[in-house]
Amino acid sequence: QVQLVESGGGLVQAGGSLRLSCAASGRTFSTYAMGWFRQAPGKEREFVAAISRSGGITQYADSVKDRFTISRDNAKNTLYLQMNSLKPEDTAVYYCAATIGIIVQTMSAWNYWGQGTQVTVSS
């Protein structure tokens, strides 16, 4: 069992940057692979990025590759998403997620979810 709380969202102009954080409860954060997903109104939730338990493996959706960076600090029980060169298409609610299994880019494989944080990118 893990509880996740996202923060760091807000309004930013196209080309700007934001860093999202996801704080996890408990003492077993390092046993979970972590990921970020996003969902715009009326659209399906989509995979953004994921990171392995130790941080040695990362995966990104093609739409954010070379712009976003996922990282984690297991000592602080915190997951991060650095978002650079933001585009209006990045506007969505961003959710962090945790899985006790192997990283896959499908929502059904993720066991725990945060409540989300809104990111709005203006053109």
CSV table of C-alpha atoms in Angstrom, one decimal:
chain,number,residue,atom,x,y,z
A,1,GLN,CA,0.0,0.0,0.0
A,2,VAL,CA,1.3,3.4,-1.0
A,3,GLN,CA,-0.4,6.9,-1.1
A,4,LEU,CA,0.6,9.4,-3.7
A,5,VAL,CA,0.2,13.1,-3.8
A,6,GLU,CA,1.2,15.2,-6.8
A,7,SER,CA,2.2,18.9,-6.8
A,8,GLY,CA,3.8,21.5,-9.0
A,9,GLY,CA,1.2,22.0,-11.6
A,10,GLY,CA,0.1,25.4,-12.9
A,11,LEU,CA,-0.2,27.8,-15.8
A,12,VAL,CA,2.8,28.3,-18.1
A,13,GLN,CA,3.3,29.8,-21.5
A,14,ALA,CA,4.4,27.7,-24.4
A,15,GLY,CA,8.1,27.1,-24.3
A,16,GLY,CA,8.2,27.3,-20.6
A,17,SER,CA,9.1,24.8,-17.9
A,18,LEU,CA,7.5,23.1,-14.9
A,19,ARG,CA,8.6,20.5,-12.5
A,20,LEU,CA,6.0,18.1,-11.0
A,21,SER,CA,6.6,16.2,-7.8
A,22,CYS,CA,4.9,13.1,-6.4
A,23,ALA,CA,5.3,12.4,-2.7
A,24,ALA,CA,4.8,8.8,-1.6
A,25,SER,CA,3.9,7.6,1.9
A,26,GLY,CA,5.5,4.6,3.6
A,27,ARG,CA,8.9,3.2,3.9
A,28,THR,CA,8.8,1.0,0.9
A,29,PHE,CA,8.9,3.6,-1.9
A,30,SER,CA,12.0,1.9,-3.5
A,31,THR,CA,10.1,-1.3,-4.1
A,32,TYR,CA,7.8,0.4,-6.6
A,33,ALA,CA,8.4,1.3,-10.2
A,34,MET,CA,6.9,4.7,-10.8
A,35,GLY,CA,5.2,6.5,-13.7
A,36,TRP,CA,3.5,9.6,-14.9
A,37,PHE,CA,0.3,9.7,-16.9
A,38,ARG,CA,-1.9,12.5,-18.1
A,39,GLN,CA,-5.5,13.1,-19.2
A,40,ALA,CA,-7.1,16.0,-21.0
A,41,PRO,CA,-10.9,16.5,-20.7
A,42,GLY,CA,-12.8,14.1,-22.9
A,43,LYS,CA,-9.8,12.1,-23.7
A,44,GLU,CA,-8.3,8.9,-22.5
A,45,ARG,CA,-5.5,8.8,-20.0
A,46,GLU,CA,-2.2,8.3,-21.7
A,47,PHE,CA,1.3,7.2,-20.6
A,48,VAL,CA,4.0,9.9,-20.3
A,49,ALA,CA,7.0,8.4,-18.6
A,50,ALA,CA,8.2,5.7,-16.2
A,51,ILE,CA,11.2,4.9,-14.1
A,52,SER,CA,12.4,1.6,-12.5
A,53,ARG,CA,12.8,1.0,-8.8
A,54,SER,CA,16.4,2.1,-8.6
A,55,GLY,CA,16.1,4.7,-11.3
A,56,GLY,CA,18.3,2.9,-13.8
A,57,ILE,CA,15.7,2.5,-16.5
A,58,THR,CA,13.4,5.2,-17.9
A,59,GLN,CA,10.8,5.2,-20.6
A,60,TYR,CA,9.0,8.1,-22.4
A,61,ALA,CA,6.1,8.5,-24.7
A,62,ASP,CA,7.2,9.7,-28.1
A,63,SER,CA,5.3,12.9,-27.7
A,64,VAL,CA,7.5,14.0,-24.7
A,65,LYS,CA,10.8,12.4,-25.5
A,66,ASP,CA,13.7,14.9,-25.4
A,67,ARG,CA,11.5,17.4,-23.5
A,68,PHE,CA,10.5,15.7,-20.3
A,69,THR,CA,12.8,14.0,-17.7
A,70,ILE,CA,11.5,11.6,-15.1
A,71,SER,CA,13.6,11.0,-11.9
A,72,ARG,CA,13.2,9.8,-8.4
A,73,ASP,CA,14.8,10.3,-5.0
A,74,ASN,CA,14.2,7.2,-3.0
A,75,ALA,CA,15.7,8.8,0.2
A,76,LYS,CA,12.9,11.4,0.0
A,77,ASN,CA,10.2,9.1,-1.2
A,78,THR,CA,9.6,11.5,-4.1
A,79,LEU,CA,9.1,11.2,-7.9
A,80,TYR,CA,9.7,14.1,-10.3
A,81,LEU,CA,8.8,15.1,-13.8
A,82,GLN,CA,10.8,17.9,-15.3
A,83,MET,CA,8.9,19.4,-18.2
A,84,ASN,CA,10.7,21.7,-20.6
A,85,SER,CA,9.7,23.3,-23.9
A,86,LEU,CA,6.1,22.9,-23.0
A,87,LYS,CA,3.4,22.9,-25.7
A,88,PRO,CA,-0.3,23.6,-25.6
A,89,GLU,CA,-0.8,19.9,-26.4
A,90,ASP,CA,0.8,19.1,-23.0
A,91,THR,CA,-2.2,20.6,-21.2
A,92,ALA,CA,-3.8,17.9,-19.0
A,93,VAL,CA,-4.2,16.6,-15.5
A,94,TYR,CA,-1.0,14.8,-14.6
A,95,TYR,CA,-1.1,11.7,-12.4
A,96,CYS,CA,1.7,9.8,-10.8
A,97,ALA,CA,1.3,6.0,-10.4
A,98,ALA,CA,3.1,3.1,-8.7
A,99,THR,CA,3.3,-0.5,-9.7
A,100,ILE,CA,4.7,-3.6,-7.9
A,101,GLY,CA,5.3,-5.2,-11.2
A,102,ILE,CA,7.3,-4.5,-14.4
A,103,ILE,CA,6.9,-1.2,-16.2
A,104,VAL,CA,4.4,-1.3,-19.0
A,105,GLN,CA,2.8,1.5,-20.9
A,106,THR,CA,-0.8,0.5,-20.2
A,107,MET,CA,-2.9,2.0,-17.4
A,108,SER,CA,-4.3,-1.3,-16.2
A,109,ALA,CA,-0.9,-2.5,-15.0
A,110,TRP,CA,-0.5,0.3,-12.5
A,111,ASN,CA,-1.7,-0.4,-8.9
A,112,TYR,CA,-1.8,3.0,-7.2
A,113,TRP,CA,-2.7,6.5,-8.3
A,114,GLY,CA,-2.5,10.0,-7.0
A,115,GLN,CA,-5.3,12.6,-7.4
A,116,GLY,CA,-3.5,14.5,-10.1
A,117,THR,CA,-2.2,18.1,-10.7
A,118,GLN,CA,-3.4,20.4,-13.4
A,119,VAL,CA,-0.9,21.6,-16.0
A,120,THR,CA,-2.1,24.3,-18.5
A,121,VAL,CA,0.1,25.6,-21.3
A,122,SER,CA,-1.1,28.7,-23.1
A,123,SER,CA,-0.2,29.4,-26.7
